[in-house]
mmCIF file of C-alpha atoms and ligand atoms in Angstrom:
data_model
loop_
_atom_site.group_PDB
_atom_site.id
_atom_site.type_symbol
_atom_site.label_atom_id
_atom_site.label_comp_id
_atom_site.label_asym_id
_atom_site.label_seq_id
_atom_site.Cartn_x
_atom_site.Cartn_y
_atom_site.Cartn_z
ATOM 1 C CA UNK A 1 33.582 -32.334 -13.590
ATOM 2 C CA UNK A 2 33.896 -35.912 -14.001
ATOM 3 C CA UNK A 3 32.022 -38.230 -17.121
ATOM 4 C CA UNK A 4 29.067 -40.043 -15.893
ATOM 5 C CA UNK A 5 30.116 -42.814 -17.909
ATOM 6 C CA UNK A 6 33.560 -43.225 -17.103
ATOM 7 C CA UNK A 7 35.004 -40.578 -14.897
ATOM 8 C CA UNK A 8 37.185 -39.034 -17.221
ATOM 9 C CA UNK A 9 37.183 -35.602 -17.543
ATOM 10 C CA UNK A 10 33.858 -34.282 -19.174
ATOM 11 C CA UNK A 11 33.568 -31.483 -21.254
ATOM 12 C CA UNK A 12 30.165 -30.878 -21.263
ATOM 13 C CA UNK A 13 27.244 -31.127 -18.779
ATOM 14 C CA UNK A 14 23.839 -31.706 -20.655
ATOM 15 C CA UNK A 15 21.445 -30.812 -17.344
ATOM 16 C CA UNK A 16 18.418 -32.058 -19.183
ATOM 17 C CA UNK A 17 19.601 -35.034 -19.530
ATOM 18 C CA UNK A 18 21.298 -35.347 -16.206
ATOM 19 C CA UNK A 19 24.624 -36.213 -18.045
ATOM 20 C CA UNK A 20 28.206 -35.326 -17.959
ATOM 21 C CA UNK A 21 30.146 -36.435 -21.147
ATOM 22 C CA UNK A 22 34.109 -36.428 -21.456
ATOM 23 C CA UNK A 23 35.174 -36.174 -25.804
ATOM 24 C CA UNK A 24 34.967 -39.695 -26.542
ATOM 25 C CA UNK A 25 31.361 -39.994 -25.016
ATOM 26 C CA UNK A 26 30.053 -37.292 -25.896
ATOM 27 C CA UNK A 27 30.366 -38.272 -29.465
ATOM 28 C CA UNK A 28 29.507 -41.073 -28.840
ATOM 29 C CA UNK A 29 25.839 -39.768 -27.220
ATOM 30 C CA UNK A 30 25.512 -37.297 -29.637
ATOM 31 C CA UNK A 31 25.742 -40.011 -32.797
ATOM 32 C CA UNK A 32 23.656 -42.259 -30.668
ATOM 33 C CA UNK A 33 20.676 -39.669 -30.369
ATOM 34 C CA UNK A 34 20.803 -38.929 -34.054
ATOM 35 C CA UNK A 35 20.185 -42.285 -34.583
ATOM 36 C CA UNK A 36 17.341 -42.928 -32.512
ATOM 37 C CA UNK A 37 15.651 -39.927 -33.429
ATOM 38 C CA UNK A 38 16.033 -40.989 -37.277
ATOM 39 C CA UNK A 39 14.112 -44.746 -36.284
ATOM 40 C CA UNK A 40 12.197 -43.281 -33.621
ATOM 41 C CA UNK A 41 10.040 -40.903 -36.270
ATOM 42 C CA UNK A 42 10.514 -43.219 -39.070
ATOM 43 C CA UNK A 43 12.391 -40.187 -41.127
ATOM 44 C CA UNK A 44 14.728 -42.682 -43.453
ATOM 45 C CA UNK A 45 16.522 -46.172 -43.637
ATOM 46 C CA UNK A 46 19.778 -46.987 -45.037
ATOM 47 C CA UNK A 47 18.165 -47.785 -48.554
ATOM 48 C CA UNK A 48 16.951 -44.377 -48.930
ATOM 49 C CA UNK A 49 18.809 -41.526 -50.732
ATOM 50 C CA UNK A 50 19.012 -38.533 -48.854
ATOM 51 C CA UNK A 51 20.073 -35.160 -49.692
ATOM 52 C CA UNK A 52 21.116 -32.810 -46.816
ATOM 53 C CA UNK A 53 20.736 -29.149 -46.981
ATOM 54 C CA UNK A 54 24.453 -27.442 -46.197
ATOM 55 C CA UNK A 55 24.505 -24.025 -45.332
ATOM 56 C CA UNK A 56 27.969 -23.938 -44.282
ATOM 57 C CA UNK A 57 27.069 -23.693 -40.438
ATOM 58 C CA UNK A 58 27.656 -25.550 -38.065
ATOM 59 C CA UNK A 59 24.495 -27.768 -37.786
ATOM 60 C CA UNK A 60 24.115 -28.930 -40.856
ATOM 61 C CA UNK A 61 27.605 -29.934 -41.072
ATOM 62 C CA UNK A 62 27.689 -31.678 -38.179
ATOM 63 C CA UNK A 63 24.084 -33.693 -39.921
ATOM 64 C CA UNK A 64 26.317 -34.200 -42.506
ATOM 65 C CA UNK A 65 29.200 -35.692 -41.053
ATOM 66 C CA UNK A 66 26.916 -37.962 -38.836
ATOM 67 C CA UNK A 67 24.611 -39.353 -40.948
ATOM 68 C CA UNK A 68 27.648 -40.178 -43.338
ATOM 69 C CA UNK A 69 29.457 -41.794 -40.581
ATOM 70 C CA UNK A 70 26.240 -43.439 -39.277
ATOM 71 C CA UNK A 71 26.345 -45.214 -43.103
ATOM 72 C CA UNK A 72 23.436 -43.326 -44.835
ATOM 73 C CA UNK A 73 23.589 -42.606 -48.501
ATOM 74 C CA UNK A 74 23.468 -38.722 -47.861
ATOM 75 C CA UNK A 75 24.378 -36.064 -49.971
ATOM 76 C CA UNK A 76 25.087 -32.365 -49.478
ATOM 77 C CA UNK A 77 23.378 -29.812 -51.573
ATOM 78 C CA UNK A 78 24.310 -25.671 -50.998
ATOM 79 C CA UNK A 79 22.007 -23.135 -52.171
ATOM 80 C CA UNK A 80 24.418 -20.065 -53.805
ATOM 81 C CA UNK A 81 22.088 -17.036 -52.512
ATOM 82 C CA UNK A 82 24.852 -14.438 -53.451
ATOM 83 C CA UNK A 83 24.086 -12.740 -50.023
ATOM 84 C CA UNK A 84 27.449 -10.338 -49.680
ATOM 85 C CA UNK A 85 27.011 -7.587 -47.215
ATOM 86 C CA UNK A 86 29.953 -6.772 -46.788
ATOM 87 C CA UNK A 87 30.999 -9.606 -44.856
ATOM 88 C CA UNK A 88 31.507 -12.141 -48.367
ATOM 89 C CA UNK A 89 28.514 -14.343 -46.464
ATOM 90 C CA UNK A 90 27.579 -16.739 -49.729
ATOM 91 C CA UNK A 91 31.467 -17.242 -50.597
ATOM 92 C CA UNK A 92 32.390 -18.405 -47.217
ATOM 93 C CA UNK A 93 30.103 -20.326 -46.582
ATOM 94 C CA UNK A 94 30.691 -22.333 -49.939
ATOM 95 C CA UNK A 95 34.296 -22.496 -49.083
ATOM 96 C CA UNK A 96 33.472 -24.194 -45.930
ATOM 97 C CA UNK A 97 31.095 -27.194 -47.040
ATOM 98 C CA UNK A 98 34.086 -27.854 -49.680
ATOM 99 C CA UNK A 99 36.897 -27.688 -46.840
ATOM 100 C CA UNK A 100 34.541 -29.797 -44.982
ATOM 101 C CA UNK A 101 34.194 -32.153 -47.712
ATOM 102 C CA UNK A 102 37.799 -31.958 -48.652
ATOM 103 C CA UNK A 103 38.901 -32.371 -44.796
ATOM 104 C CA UNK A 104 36.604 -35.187 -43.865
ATOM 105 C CA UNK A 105 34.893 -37.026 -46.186
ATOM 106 C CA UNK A 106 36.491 -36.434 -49.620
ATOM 107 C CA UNK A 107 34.248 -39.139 -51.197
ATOM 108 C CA UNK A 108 31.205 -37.376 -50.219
ATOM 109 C CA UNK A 109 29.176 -35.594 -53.055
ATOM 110 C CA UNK A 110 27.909 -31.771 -52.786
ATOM 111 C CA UNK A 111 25.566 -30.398 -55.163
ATOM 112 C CA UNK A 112 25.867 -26.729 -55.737
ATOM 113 C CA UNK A 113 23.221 -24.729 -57.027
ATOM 114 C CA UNK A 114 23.980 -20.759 -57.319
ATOM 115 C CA UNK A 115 20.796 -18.870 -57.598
ATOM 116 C CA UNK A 116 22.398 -15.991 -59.560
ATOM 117 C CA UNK A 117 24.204 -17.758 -62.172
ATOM 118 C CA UNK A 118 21.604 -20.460 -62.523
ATOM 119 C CA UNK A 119 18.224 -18.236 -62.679
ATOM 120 C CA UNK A 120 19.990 -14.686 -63.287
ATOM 121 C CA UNK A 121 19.027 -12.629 -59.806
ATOM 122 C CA UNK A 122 20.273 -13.668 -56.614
ATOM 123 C CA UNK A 123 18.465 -13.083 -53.590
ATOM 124 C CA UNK A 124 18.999 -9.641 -52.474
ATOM 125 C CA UNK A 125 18.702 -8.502 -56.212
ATOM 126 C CA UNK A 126 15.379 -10.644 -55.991
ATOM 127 C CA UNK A 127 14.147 -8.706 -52.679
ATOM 128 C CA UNK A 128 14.692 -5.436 -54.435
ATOM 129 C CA UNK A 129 12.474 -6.245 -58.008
ATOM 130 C CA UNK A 130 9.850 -8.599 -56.831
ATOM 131 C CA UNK A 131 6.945 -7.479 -55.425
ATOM 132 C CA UNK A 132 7.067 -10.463 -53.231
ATOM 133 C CA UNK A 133 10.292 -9.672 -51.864
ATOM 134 C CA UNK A 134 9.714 -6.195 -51.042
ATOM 135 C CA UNK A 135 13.204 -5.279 -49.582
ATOM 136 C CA UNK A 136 12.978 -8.731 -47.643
ATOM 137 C CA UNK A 137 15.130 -10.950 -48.548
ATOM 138 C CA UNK A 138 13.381 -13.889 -46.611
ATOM 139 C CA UNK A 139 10.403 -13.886 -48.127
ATOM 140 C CA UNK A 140 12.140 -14.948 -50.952
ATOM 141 C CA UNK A 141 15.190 -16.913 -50.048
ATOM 142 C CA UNK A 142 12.427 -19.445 -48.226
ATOM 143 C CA UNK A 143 10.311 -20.081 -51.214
ATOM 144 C CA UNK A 144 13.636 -20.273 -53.732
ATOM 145 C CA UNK A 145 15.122 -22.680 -51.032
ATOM 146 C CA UNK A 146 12.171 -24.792 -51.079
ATOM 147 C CA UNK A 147 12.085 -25.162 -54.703
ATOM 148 C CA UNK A 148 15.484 -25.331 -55.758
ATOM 149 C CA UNK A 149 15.980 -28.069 -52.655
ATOM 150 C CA UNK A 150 12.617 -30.110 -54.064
ATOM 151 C CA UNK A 151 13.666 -30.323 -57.728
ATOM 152 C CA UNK A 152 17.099 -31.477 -56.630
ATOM 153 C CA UNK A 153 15.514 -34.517 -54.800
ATOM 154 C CA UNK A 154 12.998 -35.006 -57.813
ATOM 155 C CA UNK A 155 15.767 -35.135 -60.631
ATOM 156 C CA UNK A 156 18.385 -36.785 -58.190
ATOM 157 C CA UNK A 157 16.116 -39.737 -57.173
ATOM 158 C CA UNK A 158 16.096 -38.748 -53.750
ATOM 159 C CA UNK A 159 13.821 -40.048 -50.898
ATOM 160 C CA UNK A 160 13.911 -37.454 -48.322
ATOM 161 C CA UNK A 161 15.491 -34.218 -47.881
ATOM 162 C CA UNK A 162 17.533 -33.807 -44.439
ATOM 163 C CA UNK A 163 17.832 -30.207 -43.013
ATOM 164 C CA UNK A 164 19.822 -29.026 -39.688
ATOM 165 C CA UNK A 165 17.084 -27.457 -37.226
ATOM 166 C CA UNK A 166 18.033 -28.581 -33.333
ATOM 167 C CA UNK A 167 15.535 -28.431 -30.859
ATOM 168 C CA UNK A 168 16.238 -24.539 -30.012
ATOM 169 C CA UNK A 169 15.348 -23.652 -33.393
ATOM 170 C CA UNK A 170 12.178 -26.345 -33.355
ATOM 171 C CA UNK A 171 11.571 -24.807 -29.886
ATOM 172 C CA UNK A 172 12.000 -21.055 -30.929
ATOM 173 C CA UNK A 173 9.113 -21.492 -33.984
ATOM 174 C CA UNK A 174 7.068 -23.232 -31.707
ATOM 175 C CA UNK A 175 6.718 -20.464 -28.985
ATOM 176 C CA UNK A 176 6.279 -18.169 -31.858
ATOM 177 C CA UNK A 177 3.551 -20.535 -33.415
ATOM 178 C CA UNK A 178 2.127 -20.830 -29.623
ATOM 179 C CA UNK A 179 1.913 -17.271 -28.488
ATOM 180 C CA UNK A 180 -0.060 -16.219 -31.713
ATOM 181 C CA UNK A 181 -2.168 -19.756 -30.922
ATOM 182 C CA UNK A 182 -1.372 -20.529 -34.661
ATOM 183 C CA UNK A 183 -3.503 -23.670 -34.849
ATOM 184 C CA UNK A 184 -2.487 -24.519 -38.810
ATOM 185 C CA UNK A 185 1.063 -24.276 -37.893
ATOM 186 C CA UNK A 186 0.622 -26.061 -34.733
ATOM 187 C CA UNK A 187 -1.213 -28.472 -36.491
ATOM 188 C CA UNK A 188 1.943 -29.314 -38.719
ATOM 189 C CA UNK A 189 5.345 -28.876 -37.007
ATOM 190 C CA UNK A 190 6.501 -31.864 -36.506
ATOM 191 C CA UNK A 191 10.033 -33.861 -37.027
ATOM 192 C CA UNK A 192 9.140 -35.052 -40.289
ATOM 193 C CA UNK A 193 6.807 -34.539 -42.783
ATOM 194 C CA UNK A 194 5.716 -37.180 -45.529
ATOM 195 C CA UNK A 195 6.362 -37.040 -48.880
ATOM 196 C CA UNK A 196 3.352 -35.156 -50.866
ATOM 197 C CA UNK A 197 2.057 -35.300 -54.434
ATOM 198 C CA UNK A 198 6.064 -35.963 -55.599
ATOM 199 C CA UNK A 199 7.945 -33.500 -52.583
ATOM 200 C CA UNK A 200 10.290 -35.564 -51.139
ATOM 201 C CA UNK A 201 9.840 -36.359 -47.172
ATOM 202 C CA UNK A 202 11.716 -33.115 -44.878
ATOM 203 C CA UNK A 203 13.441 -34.700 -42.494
ATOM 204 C CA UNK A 204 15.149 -32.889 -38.939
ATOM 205 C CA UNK A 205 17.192 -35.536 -37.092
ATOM 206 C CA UNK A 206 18.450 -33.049 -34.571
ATOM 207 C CA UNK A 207 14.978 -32.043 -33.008
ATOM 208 C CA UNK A 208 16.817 -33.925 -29.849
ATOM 209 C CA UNK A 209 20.068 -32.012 -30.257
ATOM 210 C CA UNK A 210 20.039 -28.558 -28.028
ATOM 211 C CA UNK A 211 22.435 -25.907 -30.475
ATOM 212 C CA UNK A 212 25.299 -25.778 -28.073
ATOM 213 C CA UNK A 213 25.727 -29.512 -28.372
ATOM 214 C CA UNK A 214 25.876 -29.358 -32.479
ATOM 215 C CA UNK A 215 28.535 -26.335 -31.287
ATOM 216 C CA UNK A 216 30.162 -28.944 -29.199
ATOM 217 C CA UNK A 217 30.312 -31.786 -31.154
ATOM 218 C CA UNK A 218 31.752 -29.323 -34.406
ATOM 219 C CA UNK A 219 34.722 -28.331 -31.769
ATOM 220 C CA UNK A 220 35.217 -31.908 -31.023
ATOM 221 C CA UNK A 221 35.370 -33.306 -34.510
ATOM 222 C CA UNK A 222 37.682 -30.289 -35.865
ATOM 223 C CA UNK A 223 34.896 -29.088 -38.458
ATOM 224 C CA UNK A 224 35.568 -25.828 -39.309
ATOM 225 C CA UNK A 225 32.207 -23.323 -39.976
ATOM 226 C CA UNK A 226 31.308 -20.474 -41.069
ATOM 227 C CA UNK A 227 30.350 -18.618 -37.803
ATOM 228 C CA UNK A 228 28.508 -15.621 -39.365
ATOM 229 C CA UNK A 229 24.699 -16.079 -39.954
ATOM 230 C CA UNK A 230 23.479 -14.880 -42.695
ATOM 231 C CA UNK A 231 23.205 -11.296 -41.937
ATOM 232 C CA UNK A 232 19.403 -10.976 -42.858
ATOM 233 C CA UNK A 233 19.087 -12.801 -39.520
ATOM 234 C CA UNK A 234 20.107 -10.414 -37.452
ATOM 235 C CA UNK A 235 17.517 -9.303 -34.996
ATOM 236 C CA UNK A 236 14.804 -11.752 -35.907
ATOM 237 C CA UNK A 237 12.047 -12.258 -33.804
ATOM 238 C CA UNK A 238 13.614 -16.204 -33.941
ATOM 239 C CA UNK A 239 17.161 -14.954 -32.654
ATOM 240 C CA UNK A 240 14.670 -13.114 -29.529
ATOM 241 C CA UNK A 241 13.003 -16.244 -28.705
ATOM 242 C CA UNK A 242 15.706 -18.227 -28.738
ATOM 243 C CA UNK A 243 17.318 -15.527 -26.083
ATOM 244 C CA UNK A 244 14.060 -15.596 -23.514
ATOM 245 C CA UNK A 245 14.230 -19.646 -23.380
ATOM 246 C CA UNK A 246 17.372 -19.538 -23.224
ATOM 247 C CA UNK A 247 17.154 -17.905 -20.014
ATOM 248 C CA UNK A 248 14.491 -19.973 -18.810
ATOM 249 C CA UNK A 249 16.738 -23.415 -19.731
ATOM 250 C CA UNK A 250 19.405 -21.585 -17.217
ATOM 251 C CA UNK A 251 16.885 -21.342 -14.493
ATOM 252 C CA UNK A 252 15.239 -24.388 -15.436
ATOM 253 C CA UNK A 253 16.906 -26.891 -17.426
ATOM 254 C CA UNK A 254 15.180 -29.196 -19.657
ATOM 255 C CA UNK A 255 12.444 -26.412 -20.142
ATOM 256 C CA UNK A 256 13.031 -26.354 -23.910
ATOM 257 C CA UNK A 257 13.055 -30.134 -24.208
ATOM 258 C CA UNK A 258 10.064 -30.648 -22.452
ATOM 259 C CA UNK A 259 8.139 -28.339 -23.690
ATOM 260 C CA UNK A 260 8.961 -29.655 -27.095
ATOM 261 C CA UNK A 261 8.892 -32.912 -26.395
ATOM 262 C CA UNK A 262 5.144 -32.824 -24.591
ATOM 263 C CA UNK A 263 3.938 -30.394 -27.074
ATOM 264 C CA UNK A 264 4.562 -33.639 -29.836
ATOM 265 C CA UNK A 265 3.137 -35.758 -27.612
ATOM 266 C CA UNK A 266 0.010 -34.521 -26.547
ATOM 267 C CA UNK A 267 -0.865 -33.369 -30.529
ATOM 268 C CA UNK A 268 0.167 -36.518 -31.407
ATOM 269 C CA UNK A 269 -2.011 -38.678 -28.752
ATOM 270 C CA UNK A 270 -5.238 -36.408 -29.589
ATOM 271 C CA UNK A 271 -4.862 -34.984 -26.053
ATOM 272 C CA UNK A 272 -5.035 -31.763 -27.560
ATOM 273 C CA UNK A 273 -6.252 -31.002 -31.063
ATOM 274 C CA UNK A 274 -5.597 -28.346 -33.880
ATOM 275 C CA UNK A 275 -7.642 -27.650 -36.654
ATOM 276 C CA UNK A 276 -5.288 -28.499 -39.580
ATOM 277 C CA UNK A 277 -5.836 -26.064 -42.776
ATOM 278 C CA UNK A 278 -7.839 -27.514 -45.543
ATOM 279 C CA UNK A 279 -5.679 -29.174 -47.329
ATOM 280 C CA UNK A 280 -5.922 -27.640 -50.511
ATOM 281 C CA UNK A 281 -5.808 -29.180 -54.124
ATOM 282 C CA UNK A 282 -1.979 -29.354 -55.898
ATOM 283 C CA UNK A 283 -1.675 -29.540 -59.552
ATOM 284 C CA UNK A 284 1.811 -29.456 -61.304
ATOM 285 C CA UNK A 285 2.757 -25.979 -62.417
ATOM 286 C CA UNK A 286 2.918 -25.846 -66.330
ATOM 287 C CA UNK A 287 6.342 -24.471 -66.417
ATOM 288 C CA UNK A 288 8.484 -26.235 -63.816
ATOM 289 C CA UNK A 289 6.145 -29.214 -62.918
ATOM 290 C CA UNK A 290 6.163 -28.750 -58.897
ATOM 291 C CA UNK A 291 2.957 -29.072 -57.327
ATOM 292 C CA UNK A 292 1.168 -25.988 -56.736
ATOM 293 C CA UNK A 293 -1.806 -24.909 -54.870
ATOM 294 C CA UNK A 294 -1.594 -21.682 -57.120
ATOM 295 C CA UNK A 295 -2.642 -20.799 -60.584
ATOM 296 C CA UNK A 296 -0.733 -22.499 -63.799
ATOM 297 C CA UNK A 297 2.825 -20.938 -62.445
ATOM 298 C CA UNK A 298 3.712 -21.760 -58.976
ATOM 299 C CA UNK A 299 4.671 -18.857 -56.544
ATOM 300 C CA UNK A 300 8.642 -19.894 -57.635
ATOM 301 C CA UNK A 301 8.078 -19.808 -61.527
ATOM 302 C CA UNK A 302 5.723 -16.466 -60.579
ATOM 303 C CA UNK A 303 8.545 -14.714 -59.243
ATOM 304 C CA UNK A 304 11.078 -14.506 -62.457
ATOM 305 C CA UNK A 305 7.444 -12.957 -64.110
HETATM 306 S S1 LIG B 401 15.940 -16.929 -45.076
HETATM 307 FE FE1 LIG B 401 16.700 -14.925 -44.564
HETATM 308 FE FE2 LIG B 401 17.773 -17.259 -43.862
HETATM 309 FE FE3 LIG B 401 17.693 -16.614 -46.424
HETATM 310 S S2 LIG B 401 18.014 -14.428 -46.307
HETATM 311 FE FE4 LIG B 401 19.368 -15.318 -44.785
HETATM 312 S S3 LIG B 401 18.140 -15.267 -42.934
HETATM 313 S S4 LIG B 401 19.428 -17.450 -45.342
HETATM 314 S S5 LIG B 401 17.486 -19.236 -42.932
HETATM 315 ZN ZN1 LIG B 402 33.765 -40.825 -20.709
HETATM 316 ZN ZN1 LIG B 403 6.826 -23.608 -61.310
#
């Protein structure tokens, strides 16, 4: 298999794109795309500060690495979630954004925020004494994510908030969304979403980046992971979406791109419409001063109740 660009050998074949990379290329492409998908939906400029959620995995430190070597004033920040189960999940995946840092950009700052130490209860304790948890630990991890990543950005001065997702995660929530006709949702996935009533902007610059790329361009820039997912993940209705197109890219490639890709478009040209949720009024909750839709306490400050 030879590199369309300049017959070297290739070490990847991206059939949607008709294109057959060798290393240096690849890298190349794959820095390239970031880039045009950061201009392309106006998500941030060099001037802006931007904090980028690390998990540890593989996709957010491969955002990491690029928008630092594309110049961008990025930051990591990890969320401590003191998820164990028996395979030390929260521990390794700290050690890996430090290696990371420590390995390849040792100027590089990471803001660490451990939920247990810092509010007393990590996650899986949460899921087990909050009624909103209710043995499920994602119903809480989300909303403590959110918050923790939003009063980062306030107190840090940050612009926009970067996260990981690739296009077969975007891709995976949108057949979800899709199947269930979920017109609010539908309404507001999108690559990035504008800063609100003091939330920073959320920001995805690899909705153009299919997962095994991010895998591939982590192999070719020696960035070690952690290759675990969280555990809670296991058998999500995401992880079984992500399996059926999956199968359909094999037998069709450039079925998860385009089906992406036109979605965007035709919301975004009016072609086809979705009734977006009233948007409903925010005031600051009286305790940690996030904007809320709820009562005085927002749903985070709620949850420690
Ligand atoms: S929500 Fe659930 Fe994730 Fe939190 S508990 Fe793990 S799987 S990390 S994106
Ligand atoms: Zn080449
Ligand atoms: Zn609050």
């Amino acid at each position: 298999m030879k590199c369309s660009k300049c017959g070297g050998t290739a070490v990847i074949n991206m059939r949607q794109h008709r294109l057959r990379l060798c290393g240096r290329h690849f890298l190349e492409w794959f820095t390239a795309m970031t880039q045009r998908t950061i201009e392309k939906y106006k998500m941030f400029i060099p001037e802006d500060k931007v904090l980028v959620a690390v998990s540890g995995g593989k996709d957010s430190l491969a955002l990491w690495d690029v928008l630092l070597q594309l110049g961008y004033q990025a930051e990591g920040m990890y969320i401590g979630l003191g998820i164990d189960e028996e395979i030390g999940y929260s521990n390794k995946s700290l050690e890996m954004c430090n290696k990371f840092v420590e390995e390849h950009h040792p100027d590089a700052l990471l803001h660490v925020v451990d939920v247990g130490a810092e509010y007393g209860q990590s996650i899986p304790q949460l899921a087990r004494t909050t009624q909103r948890g209710r043995g499920r630990p994602c119903a809480v991890c989300g909303l403590v994510k959110r918050h923790i990543m939003n009063s980062v950005a306030r107190d840090g001065g940050f612009t926009a908030i970067a996260t990981g997702h690739n296009l077969d995660d975007e891709v995976a929530v949108l057949m979800q969304n899709t199947l269930r006709w979920q017109s609010g949702y539908l309404a507001r996935q999108a690559p990035v979403l504008e800063e609100r009533d003091g939330l920073a902007r959320k920001a995805k610059p690899f909705v153009r980046i299919y997962e095994r790329e991010a895998a591939a361009f982590v192999l070719l820039r020696g960035i070690d992971y952690i290759y675990d997912e969280c555990p809670f993940a296991r058998g999500s209705t995401t992880n079984y979406y992500k399996e059926l197109l999956n199968q359909l890219e094999l037998n069709s490639p450039g079925t998860k791109q385009q089906f992406y890709l036109q979605f965007l478009r035709a919301r975004d040209s009016g072609q086809v419409t979705f009734a977006r949720p009233r948007e409903s009024e925010l005031h600051p909750c009286v305790r940690c001063g996030q904007p809320t839709t709820a009562g005085e306490l927002c749903a985070f400050c709620r949850l420690w109740e």
